């Protein structure tokens, strides 16, 4: 074989190899896109995303109230947890708002029972405290709060509820009151250990449960158009009425 033939054969061999290489790339891409590889990768990404979201949720929930937060025109407290109402009444007395809504009060609890349960509220009954007996859940709290805020034309609200309940509450309120400034006042309770929640099984359980409910609420908010809840005549009772 002459030198020229060797060179030509080598050139042809190189061309064949180079031409075959691009064909191998689609096969590698196809292996990546195969269900056996793609599905576990998607599941792993979903798990990592949920875990990262949970850590962010836990960090937000365990932050204390920032005293430098701006003052608001009014206060709303959600019933259902320790210290929520008593803290809200204390905030009203210290000038954090000129009116207070207590949302989700048991229909059996009227003015006399309320005053007996929260003695500090007595000076404000009849002028500055409204009781909502309609709300049965967080969505109901948001709806009744939106009606109350529009009725009184409030442009800013201090939201008082348990720390672990705050993200879901704020989500629902922001959905219905996008033009109202909302300031969070998270109430820390004995049920949650804010400094070492990851070492406390009860705290992890509460956070996990609330995170799941928050995700469901977020989906519901995205699927739901803003609710037009115009004020109705006498939507709730003032505490001494």
Short mmCIF file of C-alpha atoms in Angstrom, two decimals:
data_model
loop_
_atom_site.label_atom_id
_atom_site.label_comp_id
_atom_site.label_asym_id
_atom_site.label_seq_id
_atom_site.Cartn_x
_atom_site.Cartn_y
_atom_site.Cartn_z
CA UNK A 1 0.00 0.00 0.00
CA UNK A 2 1.40 3.32 -1.02
CA UNK A 3 1.79 6.24 1.37
CA UNK A 4 -0.96 8.08 -0.48
CA UNK A 5 -3.36 5.17 0.01
CA UNK A 6 -2.56 5.03 3.74
CA UNK A 7 -3.28 8.70 4.12
CA UNK A 8 -6.53 8.43 2.18
CA UNK A 9 -7.63 5.44 4.30
CA UNK A 10 -6.77 7.30 7.50
CA UNK A 11 -8.67 10.32 6.29
CA UNK A 12 -11.70 8.22 5.43
CA UNK A 13 -11.47 6.45 8.79
CA UNK A 14 -11.38 9.83 10.58
CA UNK A 15 -14.35 11.08 8.61
CA UNK A 16 -16.35 7.99 9.52
CA UNK A 17 -15.50 8.37 13.20
CA UNK A 18 -16.32 12.07 13.24
CA UNK A 19 -19.56 11.52 11.38
CA UNK A 20 -20.63 8.81 13.84
CA UNK A 21 -19.89 10.90 16.96
CA UNK A 22 -22.83 13.30 16.62
CA UNK A 23 -25.18 10.34 16.39
CA UNK A 24 -24.09 9.22 19.86
CA UNK A 25 -25.13 12.51 21.48
CA UNK A 26 -28.86 12.15 20.77
CA UNK A 27 -28.68 8.65 22.25
CA UNK A 28 -27.16 10.06 25.47
CA UNK A 29 -29.82 12.78 25.58
CA UNK A 30 -32.50 10.16 25.07
CA UNK A 31 -31.14 8.13 27.99
CA UNK A 32 -31.49 11.23 30.22
CA UNK A 33 -35.05 11.83 29.02
CA UNK A 34 -36.13 8.23 29.52
CA UNK A 35 -38.88 7.84 32.18
CA UNK A 36 -36.62 5.64 34.26
CA UNK A 37 -34.22 8.55 34.73
CA UNK A 38 -36.51 11.57 34.37
CA UNK A 39 -39.16 10.56 36.90
CA UNK A 40 -36.73 9.99 39.81
CA UNK A 41 -35.00 13.28 38.95
CA UNK A 42 -38.30 15.17 39.01
CA UNK A 43 -39.28 13.52 42.28
CA UNK A 44 -35.92 14.38 43.82
CA UNK A 45 -36.29 18.02 42.68
CA UNK A 46 -39.79 18.14 44.13
CA UNK A 47 -38.65 16.74 47.48
CA UNK A 48 -35.73 19.17 47.65
CA UNK A 49 -38.01 22.06 46.75
CA UNK A 50 -40.55 21.12 49.42
CA UNK A 51 -37.82 20.66 52.01
CA UNK A 52 -36.28 24.02 51.16
CA UNK A 53 -39.71 25.63 51.35
CA UNK A 54 -40.31 24.02 54.72
CA UNK A 55 -37.04 25.40 56.10
CA UNK A 56 -37.95 28.87 54.84
CA UNK A 57 -41.41 28.50 56.39
CA UNK A 58 -39.95 27.42 59.73
CA UNK A 59 -37.52 30.35 59.72
CA UNK A 60 -40.34 32.81 59.08
CA UNK A 61 -42.60 31.27 61.72
CA UNK A 62 -39.99 31.37 64.48
CA UNK A 63 -39.08 35.04 64.03
CA UNK A 64 -40.25 37.29 66.88
CA UNK A 65 -42.24 40.47 66.42
CA UNK A 66 -40.14 43.38 65.21
CA UNK A 67 -40.73 46.35 67.57
CA UNK A 68 -39.70 48.74 64.81
CA UNK A 69 -42.70 47.69 62.72
CA UNK A 70 -44.93 50.63 61.70
CA UNK A 71 -48.02 51.50 63.71
CA UNK A 72 -51.34 50.68 62.10
CA UNK A 73 -54.83 52.14 62.08
CA UNK A 74 -56.49 49.02 63.47
CA UNK A 75 -55.86 45.56 64.87
CA UNK A 76 -57.36 42.17 64.05
CA UNK A 77 -56.95 39.11 66.27
CA UNK A 78 -57.76 35.54 65.22
CA UNK A 79 -59.22 33.34 67.93
CA UNK A 80 -58.09 29.76 68.39
CA UNK A 81 -54.76 30.04 70.17
CA UNK A 82 -53.36 31.05 73.52
CA UNK A 83 -52.64 34.73 74.20
CA UNK A 84 -53.92 35.97 70.83
CA UNK A 85 -56.86 37.99 72.16
CA UNK A 86 -55.19 39.17 75.36
CA UNK A 87 -52.13 40.34 73.40
CA UNK A 88 -54.37 42.14 70.91
CA UNK A 89 -56.24 43.94 73.70
CA UNK A 90 -52.90 44.98 75.18
CA UNK A 91 -51.81 46.33 71.81
CA UNK A 92 -55.05 48.30 71.55
CA UNK A 93 -54.44 49.79 74.99
CA UNK A 94 -50.88 50.80 74.07
CA UNK A 95 -52.01 52.69 70.98
CA UNK A 96 -51.07 50.28 68.20
CA UNK A 97 -54.50 50.83 66.65
CA UNK A 98 -57.69 52.71 67.34
CA UNK A 99 -60.04 49.74 66.88
CA UNK A 100 -59.85 45.98 67.33
CA UNK A 101 -61.65 43.14 65.58
CA UNK A 102 -61.71 39.76 67.30
CA UNK A 103 -62.54 37.29 64.53
CA UNK A 104 -63.94 33.81 64.99
CA UNK A 105 -65.56 34.28 68.42
CA UNK A 106 -67.81 31.44 69.52
CA UNK A 107 -71.47 32.48 68.97
CA UNK A 108 -72.16 31.49 72.58
CA UNK A 109 -69.59 34.03 73.83
CA UNK A 110 -71.22 37.44 74.13
CA UNK A 111 -70.09 40.70 75.68
CA UNK A 112 -70.39 39.61 79.30
CA UNK A 113 -68.48 36.37 78.74
CA UNK A 114 -65.87 38.17 76.68
CA UNK A 115 -65.26 40.75 79.41
CA UNK A 116 -65.02 37.98 81.99
CA UNK A 117 -62.47 36.09 79.89
CA UNK A 118 -60.41 39.19 79.05
CA UNK A 119 -60.78 41.74 81.88
CA UNK A 120 -58.35 44.16 80.21
CA UNK A 121 -60.91 44.64 77.44
CA UNK A 122 -63.49 46.18 79.77
CA UNK A 123 -62.48 49.85 79.20
CA UNK A 124 -62.76 49.38 75.43
CA UNK A 125 -66.08 47.56 75.23
CA UNK A 126 -68.71 49.49 73.38
CA UNK A 127 -66.30 51.82 71.60
CA UNK A 128 -63.28 50.10 70.19
CA UNK A 129 -63.77 46.32 70.06
CA UNK A 130 -65.84 44.42 67.49
CA UNK A 131 -66.68 40.72 67.81
CA UNK A 132 -67.05 38.57 64.73
CA UNK A 133 -69.14 35.42 65.28
CA UNK A 134 -69.27 34.30 61.63
CA UNK A 135 -65.78 33.07 60.82
CA UNK A 136 -65.24 29.33 61.24
CA UNK A 137 -61.74 29.00 59.75
CA UNK A 138 -58.81 30.99 58.40
CA UNK A 139 -60.56 31.79 55.12
CA UNK A 140 -63.59 32.97 57.09
CA UNK A 141 -61.34 35.14 59.27
CA UNK A 142 -59.95 36.78 56.15
CA UNK A 143 -63.39 37.38 54.63
CA UNK A 144 -64.81 38.94 57.79
CA UNK A 145 -61.67 41.02 58.30
CA UNK A 146 -61.88 42.31 54.73
CA UNK A 147 -65.50 43.39 55.22
CA UNK A 148 -64.64 45.08 58.52
CA UNK A 149 -61.61 46.89 57.09
CA UNK A 150 -63.60 48.19 54.14
CA UNK A 151 -66.49 49.23 56.35
CA UNK A 152 -64.18 51.44 58.42
CA UNK A 153 -61.91 52.38 55.48
CA UNK A 154 -58.78 51.14 57.27
CA UNK A 155 -55.61 51.28 55.20
CA UNK A 156 -53.36 49.36 57.60
CA UNK A 157 -53.92 46.43 59.96
CA UNK A 158 -51.86 44.78 62.69
CA UNK A 159 -52.56 41.05 62.40
CA UNK A 160 -52.38 39.11 65.67
CA UNK A 161 -52.32 35.32 65.59
CA UNK A 162 -50.06 32.43 66.59
CA UNK A 163 -46.67 32.45 64.88
CA UNK A 164 -47.25 29.13 63.11
CA UNK A 165 -50.63 30.36 61.86
CA UNK A 166 -49.32 33.71 60.58
CA UNK A 167 -48.13 32.78 57.04
CA UNK A 168 -51.47 31.26 56.08
CA UNK A 169 -53.40 34.13 57.66
CA UNK A 170 -51.34 36.74 55.84
CA UNK A 171 -51.72 34.84 52.57
CA UNK A 172 -55.51 34.86 52.83
CA UNK A 173 -55.65 38.50 53.93
CA UNK A 174 -53.31 39.72 51.18
CA UNK A 175 -55.52 37.95 48.66
CA UNK A 176 -58.60 39.86 49.81
CA UNK A 177 -56.96 43.13 50.87
CA UNK A 178 -54.19 43.79 48.33
CA UNK A 179 -54.40 47.54 48.90
CA UNK A 180 -54.15 47.39 52.72
CA UNK A 181 -50.84 47.38 54.58
CA UNK A 182 -50.60 44.29 56.77
CA UNK A 183 -48.18 44.09 59.69
CA UNK A 184 -47.65 40.75 61.42
CA UNK A 185 -47.67 40.38 65.20
CA UNK A 186 -46.78 36.68 65.69
CA UNK A 187 -47.73 35.33 69.10
CA UNK A 188 -45.26 32.78 70.44
CA UNK A 189 -46.90 29.93 72.33
CA UNK A 190 -45.66 27.06 74.47
CA UNK A 191 -46.70 24.62 71.72
CA UNK A 192 -43.73 25.64 69.56
CA UNK A 193 -40.06 25.89 70.48
CA UNK A 194 -38.75 28.76 68.32
CA UNK A 195 -35.06 28.35 69.15
CA UNK A 196 -34.69 24.57 68.75
CA UNK A 197 -37.76 23.41 66.87
CA UNK A 198 -35.77 20.80 64.88
CA UNK A 199 -34.93 18.99 68.14
CA UNK A 200 -38.52 18.96 69.39
CA UNK A 201 -40.84 16.37 67.85
CA UNK A 202 -43.98 18.29 68.78
CA UNK A 203 -42.66 21.47 67.16
CA UNK A 204 -41.67 19.64 63.98
CA UNK A 205 -45.14 18.08 63.83
CA UNK A 206 -46.87 21.46 64.22
CA UNK A 207 -44.66 23.09 61.60
CA UNK A 208 -45.11 20.23 59.15
CA UNK A 209 -48.89 20.27 59.56
CA UNK A 210 -49.10 24.05 59.17
CA UNK A 211 -46.76 24.00 56.17
CA UNK A 212 -49.02 21.48 54.43
CA UNK A 213 -52.07 23.64 55.13
CA UNK A 214 -50.18 26.71 53.89
CA UNK A 215 -49.37 24.97 50.59
CA UNK A 216 -53.02 23.97 50.14
CA UNK A 217 -54.10 27.54 50.89
CA UNK A 218 -51.57 28.88 48.37
CA UNK A 219 -53.00 26.61 45.68
CA UNK A 220 -56.53 27.68 46.60
CA UNK A 221 -55.61 31.36 46.42
CA UNK A 222 -54.07 30.94 42.98
CA UNK A 223 -57.13 29.12 41.68
CA UNK A 224 -59.54 31.56 43.26
CA UNK A 225 -60.30 35.05 41.99
CA UNK A 226 -60.33 37.80 44.65
CA UNK A 227 -63.62 37.77 46.50
CA UNK A 228 -65.67 40.95 46.35
CA UNK A 229 -66.90 41.22 49.92
CA UNK A 230 -68.57 44.61 50.14
CA UNK A 231 -69.65 45.70 53.61
CA UNK A 232 -73.13 44.58 54.58
CA UNK A 233 -75.33 46.40 57.07
CA UNK A 234 -74.13 45.58 60.61
CA UNK A 235 -71.64 42.86 59.57
CA UNK A 236 -70.63 42.24 63.19
CA UNK A 237 -71.38 43.36 66.71
CA UNK A 238 -69.58 45.98 68.71
CA UNK A 239 -68.81 44.41 72.04
CA UNK A 240 -71.50 46.18 74.04
CA UNK A 241 -74.25 46.25 71.41
#
